Coordinates of C-alpha atoms and ligand atoms in Angstrom, one line a residue:
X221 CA 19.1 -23.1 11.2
X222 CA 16.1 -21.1 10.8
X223 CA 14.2 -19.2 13.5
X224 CA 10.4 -19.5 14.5
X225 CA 8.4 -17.2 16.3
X226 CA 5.2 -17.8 17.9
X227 CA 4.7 -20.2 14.6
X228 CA 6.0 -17.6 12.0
X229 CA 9.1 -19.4 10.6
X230 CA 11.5 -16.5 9.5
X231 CA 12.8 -16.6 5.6
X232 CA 14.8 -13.4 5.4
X233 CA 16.1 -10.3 6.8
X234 CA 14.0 -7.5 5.1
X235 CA 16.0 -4.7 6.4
X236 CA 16.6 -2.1 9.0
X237 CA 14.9 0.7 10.6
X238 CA 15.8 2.6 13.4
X239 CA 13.1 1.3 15.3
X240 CA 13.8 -2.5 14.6
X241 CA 14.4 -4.9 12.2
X242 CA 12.2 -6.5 9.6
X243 CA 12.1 -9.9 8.7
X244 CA 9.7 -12.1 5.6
X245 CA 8.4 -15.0 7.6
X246 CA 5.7 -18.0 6.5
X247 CA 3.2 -19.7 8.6
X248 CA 2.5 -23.6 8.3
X249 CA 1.8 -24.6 4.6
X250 CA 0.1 -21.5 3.7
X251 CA 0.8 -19.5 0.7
X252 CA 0.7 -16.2 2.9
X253 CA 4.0 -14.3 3.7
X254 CA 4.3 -12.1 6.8
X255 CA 6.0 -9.4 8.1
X256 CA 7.8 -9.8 11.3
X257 CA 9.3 -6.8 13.2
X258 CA 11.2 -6.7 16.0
X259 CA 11.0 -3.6 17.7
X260 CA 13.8 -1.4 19.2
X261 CA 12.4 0.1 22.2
X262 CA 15.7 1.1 24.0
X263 CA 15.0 2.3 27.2
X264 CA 10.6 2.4 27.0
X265 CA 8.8 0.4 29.8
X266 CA 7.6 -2.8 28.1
X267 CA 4.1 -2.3 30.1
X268 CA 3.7 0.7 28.6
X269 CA 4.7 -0.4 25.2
X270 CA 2.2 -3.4 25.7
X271 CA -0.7 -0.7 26.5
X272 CA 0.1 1.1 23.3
X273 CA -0.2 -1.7 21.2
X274 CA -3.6 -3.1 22.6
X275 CA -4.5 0.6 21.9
X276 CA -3.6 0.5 18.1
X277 CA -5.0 -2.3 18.0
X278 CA -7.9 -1.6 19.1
X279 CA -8.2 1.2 16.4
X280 CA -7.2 -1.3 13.8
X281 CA -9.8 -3.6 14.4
X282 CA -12.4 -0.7 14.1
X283 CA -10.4 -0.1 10.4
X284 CA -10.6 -3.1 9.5
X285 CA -14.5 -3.1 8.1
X286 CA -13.6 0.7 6.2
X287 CA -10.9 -0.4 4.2
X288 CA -9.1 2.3 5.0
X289 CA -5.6 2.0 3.6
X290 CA -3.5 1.5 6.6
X291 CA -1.4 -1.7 7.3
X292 CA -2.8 -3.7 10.4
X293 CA -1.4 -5.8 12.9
X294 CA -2.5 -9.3 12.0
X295 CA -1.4 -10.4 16.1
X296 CA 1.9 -9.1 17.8
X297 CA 3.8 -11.2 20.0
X298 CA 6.2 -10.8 23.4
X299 CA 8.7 -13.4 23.4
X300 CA 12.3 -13.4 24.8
X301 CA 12.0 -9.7 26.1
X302 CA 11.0 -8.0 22.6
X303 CA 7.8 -7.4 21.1
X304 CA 7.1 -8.5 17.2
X305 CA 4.3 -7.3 15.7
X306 CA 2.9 -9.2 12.6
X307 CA 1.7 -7.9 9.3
X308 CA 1.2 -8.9 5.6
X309 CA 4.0 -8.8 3.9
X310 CA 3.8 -6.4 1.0
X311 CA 5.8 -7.6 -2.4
X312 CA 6.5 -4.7 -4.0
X313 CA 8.2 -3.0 -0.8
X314 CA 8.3 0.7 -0.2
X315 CA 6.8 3.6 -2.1
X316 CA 10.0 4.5 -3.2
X317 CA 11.4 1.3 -3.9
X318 CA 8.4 0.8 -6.0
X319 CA 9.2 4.5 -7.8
X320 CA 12.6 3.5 -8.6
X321 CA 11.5 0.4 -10.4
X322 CA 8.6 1.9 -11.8
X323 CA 9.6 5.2 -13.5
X324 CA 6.9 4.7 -15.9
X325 CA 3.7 5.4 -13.3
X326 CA 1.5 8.0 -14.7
X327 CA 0.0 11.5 -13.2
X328 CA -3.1 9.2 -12.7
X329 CA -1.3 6.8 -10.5
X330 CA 0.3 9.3 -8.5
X331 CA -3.4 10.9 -7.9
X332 CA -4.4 7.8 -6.8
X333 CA -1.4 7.2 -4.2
X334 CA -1.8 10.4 -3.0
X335 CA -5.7 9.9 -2.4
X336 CA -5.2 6.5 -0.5
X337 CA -1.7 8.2 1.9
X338 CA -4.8 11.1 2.5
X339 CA -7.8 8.7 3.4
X340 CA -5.2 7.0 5.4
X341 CA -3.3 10.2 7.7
X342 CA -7.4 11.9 7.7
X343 CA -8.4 8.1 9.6
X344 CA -5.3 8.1 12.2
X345 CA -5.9 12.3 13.1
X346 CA -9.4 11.3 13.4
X347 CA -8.7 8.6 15.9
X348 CA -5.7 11.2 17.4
X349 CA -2.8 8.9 16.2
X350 CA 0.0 11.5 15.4
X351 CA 1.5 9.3 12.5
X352 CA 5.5 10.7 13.7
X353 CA 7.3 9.4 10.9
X354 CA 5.5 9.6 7.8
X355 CA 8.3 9.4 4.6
X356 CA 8.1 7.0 1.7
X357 CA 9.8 4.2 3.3
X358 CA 6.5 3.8 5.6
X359 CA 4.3 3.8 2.2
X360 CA 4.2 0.1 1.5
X361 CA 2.6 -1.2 -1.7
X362 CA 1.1 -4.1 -2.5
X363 CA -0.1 -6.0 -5.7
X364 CA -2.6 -8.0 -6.7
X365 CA -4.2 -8.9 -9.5
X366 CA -5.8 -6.7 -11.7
X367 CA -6.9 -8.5 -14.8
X368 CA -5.7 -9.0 -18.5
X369 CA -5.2 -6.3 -21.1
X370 CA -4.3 -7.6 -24.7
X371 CA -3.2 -10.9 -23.2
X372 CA -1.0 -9.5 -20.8
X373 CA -1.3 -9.5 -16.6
X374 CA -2.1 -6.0 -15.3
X375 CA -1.5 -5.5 -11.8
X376 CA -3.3 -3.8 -9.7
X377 CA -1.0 -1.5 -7.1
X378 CA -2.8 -0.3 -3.4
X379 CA -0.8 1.4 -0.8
X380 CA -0.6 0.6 3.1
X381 CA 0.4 3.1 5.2
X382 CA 2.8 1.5 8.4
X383 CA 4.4 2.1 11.1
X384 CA 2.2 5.0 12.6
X385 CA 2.5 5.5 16.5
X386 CA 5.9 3.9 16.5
X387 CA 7.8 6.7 17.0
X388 CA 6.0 8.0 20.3
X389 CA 6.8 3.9 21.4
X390 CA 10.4 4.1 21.3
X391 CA 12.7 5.9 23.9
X392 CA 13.2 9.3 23.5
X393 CA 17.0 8.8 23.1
X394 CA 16.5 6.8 19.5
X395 CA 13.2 9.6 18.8
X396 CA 15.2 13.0 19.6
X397 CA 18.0 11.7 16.8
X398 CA 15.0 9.6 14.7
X399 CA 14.5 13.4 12.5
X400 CA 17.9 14.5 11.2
X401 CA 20.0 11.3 10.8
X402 CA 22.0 11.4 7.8
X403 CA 21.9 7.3 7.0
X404 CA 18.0 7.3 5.8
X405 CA 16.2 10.0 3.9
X406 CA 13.6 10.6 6.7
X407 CA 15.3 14.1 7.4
X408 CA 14.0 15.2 4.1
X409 CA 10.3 14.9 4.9
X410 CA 10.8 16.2 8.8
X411 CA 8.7 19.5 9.5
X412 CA 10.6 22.5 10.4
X413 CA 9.1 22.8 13.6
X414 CA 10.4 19.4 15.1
X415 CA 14.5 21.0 15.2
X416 CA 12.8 22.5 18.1
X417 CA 11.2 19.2 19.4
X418 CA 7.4 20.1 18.4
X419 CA 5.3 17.2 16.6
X420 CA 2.0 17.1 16.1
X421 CA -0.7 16.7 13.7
X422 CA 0.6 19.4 11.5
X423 CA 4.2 17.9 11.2
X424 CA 2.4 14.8 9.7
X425 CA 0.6 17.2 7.1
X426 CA 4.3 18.6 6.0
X427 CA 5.8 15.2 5.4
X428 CA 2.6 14.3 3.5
X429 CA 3.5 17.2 1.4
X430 CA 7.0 16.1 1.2
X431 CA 6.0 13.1 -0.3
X432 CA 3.8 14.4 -2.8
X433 CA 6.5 16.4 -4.6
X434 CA 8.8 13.4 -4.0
X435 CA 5.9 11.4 -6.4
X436 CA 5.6 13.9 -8.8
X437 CA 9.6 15.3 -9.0
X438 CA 11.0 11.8 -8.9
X439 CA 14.5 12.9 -7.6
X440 CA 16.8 10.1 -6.9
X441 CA 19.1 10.4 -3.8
X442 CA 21.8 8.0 -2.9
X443 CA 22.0 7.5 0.7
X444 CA 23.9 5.3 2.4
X445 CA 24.1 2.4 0.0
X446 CA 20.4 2.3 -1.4
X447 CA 18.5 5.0 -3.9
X448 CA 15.6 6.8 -2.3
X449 CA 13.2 9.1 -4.2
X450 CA 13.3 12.3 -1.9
X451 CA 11.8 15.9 -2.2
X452 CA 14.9 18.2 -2.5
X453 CA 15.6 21.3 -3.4
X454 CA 19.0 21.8 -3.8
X455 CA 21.7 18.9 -3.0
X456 CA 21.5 17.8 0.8
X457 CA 19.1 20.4 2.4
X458 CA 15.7 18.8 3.3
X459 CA 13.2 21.5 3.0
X460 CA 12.3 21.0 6.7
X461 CA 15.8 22.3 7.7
X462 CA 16.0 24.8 5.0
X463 CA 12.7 26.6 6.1
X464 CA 14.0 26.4 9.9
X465 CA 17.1 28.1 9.4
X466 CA 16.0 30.9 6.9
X467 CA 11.8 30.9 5.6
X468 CA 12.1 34.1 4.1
X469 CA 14.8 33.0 1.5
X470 CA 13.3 29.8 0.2
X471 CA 10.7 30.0 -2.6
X472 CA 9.2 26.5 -2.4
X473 CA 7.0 26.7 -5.5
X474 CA 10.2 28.1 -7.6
X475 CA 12.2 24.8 -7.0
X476 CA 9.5 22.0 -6.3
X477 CA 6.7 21.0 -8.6
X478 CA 8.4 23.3 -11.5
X479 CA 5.9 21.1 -14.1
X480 CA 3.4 22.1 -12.8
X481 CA 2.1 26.0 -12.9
X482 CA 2.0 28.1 -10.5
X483 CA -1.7 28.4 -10.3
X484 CA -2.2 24.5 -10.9
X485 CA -4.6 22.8 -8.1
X486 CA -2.1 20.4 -6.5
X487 CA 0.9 22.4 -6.8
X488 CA -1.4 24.8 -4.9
X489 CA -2.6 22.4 -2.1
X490 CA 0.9 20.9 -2.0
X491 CA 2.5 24.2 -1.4
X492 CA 0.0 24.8 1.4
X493 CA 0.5 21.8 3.2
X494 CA 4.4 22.9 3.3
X495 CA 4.0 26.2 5.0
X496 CA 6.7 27.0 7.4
X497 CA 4.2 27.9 10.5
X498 CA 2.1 24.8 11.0
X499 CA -1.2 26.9 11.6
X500 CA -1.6 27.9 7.7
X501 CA -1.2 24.2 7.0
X502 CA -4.7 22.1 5.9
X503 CA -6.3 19.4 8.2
X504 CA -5.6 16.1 7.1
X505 CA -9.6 15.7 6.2
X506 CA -9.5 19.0 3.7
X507 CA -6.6 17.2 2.2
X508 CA -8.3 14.5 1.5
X509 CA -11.5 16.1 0.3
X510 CA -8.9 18.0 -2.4
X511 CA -7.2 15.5 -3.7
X512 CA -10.4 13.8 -4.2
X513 CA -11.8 16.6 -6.3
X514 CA -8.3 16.8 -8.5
X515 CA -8.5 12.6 -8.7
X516 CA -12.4 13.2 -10.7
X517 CA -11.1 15.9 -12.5
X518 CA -8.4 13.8 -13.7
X519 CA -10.4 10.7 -14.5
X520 CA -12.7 13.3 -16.5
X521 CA -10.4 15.5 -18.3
X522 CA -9.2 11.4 -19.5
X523 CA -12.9 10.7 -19.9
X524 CA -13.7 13.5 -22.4
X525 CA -9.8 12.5 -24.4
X526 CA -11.7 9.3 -24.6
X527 CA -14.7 10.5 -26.1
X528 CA -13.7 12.6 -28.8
X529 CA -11.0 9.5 -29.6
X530 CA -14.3 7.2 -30.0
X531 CA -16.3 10.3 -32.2
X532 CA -13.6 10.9 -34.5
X533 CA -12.9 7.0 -34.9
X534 CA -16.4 6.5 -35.5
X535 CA -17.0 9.4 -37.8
X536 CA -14.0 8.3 -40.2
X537 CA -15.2 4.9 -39.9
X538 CA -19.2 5.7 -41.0
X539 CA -19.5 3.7 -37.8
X540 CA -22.6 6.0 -36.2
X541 CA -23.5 4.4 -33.1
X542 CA -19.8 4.3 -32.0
X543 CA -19.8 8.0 -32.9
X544 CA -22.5 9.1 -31.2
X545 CA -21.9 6.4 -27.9
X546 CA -18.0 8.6 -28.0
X547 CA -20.0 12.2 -28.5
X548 CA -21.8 11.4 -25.2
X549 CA -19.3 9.7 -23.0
X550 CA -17.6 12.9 -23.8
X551 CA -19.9 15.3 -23.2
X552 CA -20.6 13.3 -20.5
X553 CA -16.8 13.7 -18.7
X554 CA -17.2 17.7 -19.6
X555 CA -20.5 18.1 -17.8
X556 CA -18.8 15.9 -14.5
X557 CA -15.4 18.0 -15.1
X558 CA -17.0 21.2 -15.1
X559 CA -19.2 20.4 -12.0
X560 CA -16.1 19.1 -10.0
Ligands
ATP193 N1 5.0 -5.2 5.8 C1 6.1 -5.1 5.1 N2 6.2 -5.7 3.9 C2 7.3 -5.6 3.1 N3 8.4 -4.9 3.4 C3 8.4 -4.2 4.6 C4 7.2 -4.3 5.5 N4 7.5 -3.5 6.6 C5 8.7 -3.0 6.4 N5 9.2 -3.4 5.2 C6 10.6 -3.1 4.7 O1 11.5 -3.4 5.6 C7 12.6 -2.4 5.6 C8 12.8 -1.9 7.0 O2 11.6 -1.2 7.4 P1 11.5 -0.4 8.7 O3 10.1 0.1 8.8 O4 12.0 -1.1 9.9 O5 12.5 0.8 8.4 P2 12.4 2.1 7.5 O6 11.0 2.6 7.5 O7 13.1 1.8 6.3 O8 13.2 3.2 8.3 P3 12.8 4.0 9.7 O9 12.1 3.0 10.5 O10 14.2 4.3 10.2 O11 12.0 5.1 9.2 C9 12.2 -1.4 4.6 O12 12.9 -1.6 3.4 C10 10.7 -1.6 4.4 O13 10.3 -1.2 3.1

């Protein structure tokens, strides 16, 4: 027999988290699918719990009209002693889940993920939500559709980031052991400072970091029994722990990002926003703004490709106008590339 809450009729488990579970649920006849999670709260004072939520919501509602990419509560409910908050449900699962079936996502794509996970960590620091568990597995992405390209469905892919201020709700038994379990790879983005019980802002901008070189290294991790992409240096220490235990001895840029050179702009950034003492870290907003200006330079670098693809087309073709319509979008992506 199936279960209904408050009207959500639930259609599977999803899976588990350590702060509840997660279940795909419909509503009436409506094509819509939901997310239904039960939260764990342990020993946490459901009052307090109920004021935390208003609170995000609250802030949701203001996020709503900005489109900034964060996953909102569509209602949450308190029935039988546990609270289950309501989302949309988003099909292609996780950030890493989506990695794993997508190996073929370009440097583009990852540009763009890491643009929206920045819009969306600069919004919650600027309302003073401490995200507290930011990893890949709280990177949601959804689809939708994106058009036709020689007859064939493209789909469009936007990120949601979840489960921000859930940590801080739970009770601080499941939170102290939340960091360093060995069953999820959520030690591997954890901020060396939170061994000794410290999270702030800062913390968030490490695992931000962590999973920028987990989108552009790729490396798959068996834990438990599901594959996670996870940023790893050398099998089973999580950077995090690594630069606790001994900062002087680990070389970050020698063993993460080794594509990339040494002097290249998000390799850079990235590097910065791992730094061992969280003061030499960047704010979320300069993040942001960064990524930004290596997302334009990107799409102009492609732009100017593009252009002297049309020219040389054109020229071998005797086709003029195309020729000269390729010389200027070109010229026009070096003038932009060389401005950002
Ligand atoms: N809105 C959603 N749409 C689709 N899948 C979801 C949604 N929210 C969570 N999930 C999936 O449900 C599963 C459990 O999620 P949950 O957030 O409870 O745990 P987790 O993030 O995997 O681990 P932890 O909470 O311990 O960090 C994950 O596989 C996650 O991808």
């Amino acid at each position: 027999m199936s279960q209904t809450v408050g009207g959500y009729e639930i259609t599977k488990e999803v899976g588990k988290g350590i702060f509840g579970t997660v279940y795909e649920a419909r509503r009436g006849q409506g094509e819509l699918t939901y997310a239904l999670k039960k939260l764990r709260l342990g020993s946490r004072d459901a009052d307090e719990v109920l004021n935390q939520l208003k609170a995000l919501q609250a802030i949701q509602k203001e996020a709503r009209d900005t489109e900034v990419p964060i996953l909102r509560l569509v209602e949450f409910l308190h029935q039988d002693d546990a609270f289950w908050l309501v989302s949309r449900y988003c099909d292609e699962g996780s950030l890493s889940d989506f990695l794993l079936l997508h190996p073929e996502t370009d440097e583009n794509q990852n540009v763009k993920f890491m643009m929206q996970i920045a819009e969306a960590v600069k919004y919650l620091h600027r309302k003073d939500i401490v995200h507290g568990g930011l990893t890949m597995n709280n990177v949601l992405v959804c689809s939708q559709f994106g058009g036709f390209v020689r007859g064939r469905t493209v789909m469009k892919y936007t990120i949601k980031v979840t489960d921000y201020g859930i940590a801080q709700m739970s009770a601080e038994d499941i939170f102290l052991h939340y960091y360093y379990r060995y069953d999820t790879p959520t030690r591997f983005y954890t901020a060396p400072e939170v061994q000794d019980g410290i999270y702030t802002k800062e913390s968030d901008i490490f695992s931000m970091g962590a999973i920028f070189v987990a989108l552009t290294d790729r490396t798959p991790l068996k834990i438990g029994d599901h594959h996670s992409i996870v940023p790893f240096i050398v099998p089973d220490i999580p950077f995090g722990q690594a630069l606790n235990t001994s900062p002087s001895r680990i070389r970050l840029s020698e063993v993460a990002m080794q594509d990339y050179s040494r002097k290249d702009s998000l390799k850079t950034l990235v590097m910065s926003m791992l730094s061992t003492d969280p003061k030499d870290r960047p704010t979320a907003e300069a993040v942001s703004e960064r990524v930004q200006a290596i997302g334009n330079a990107t799409g102009a670098m492609a732009g100017v490709f593009l252009g002297i693809a049309i020219a040389v087309g054109g020229a071998l073709m005797g086709l003029w106008p195309l020729f000269l319509v390729g010389l200027l979008g070109g010229l026009m992506s070096f003038y932009l590339l060389i401005q950002g």
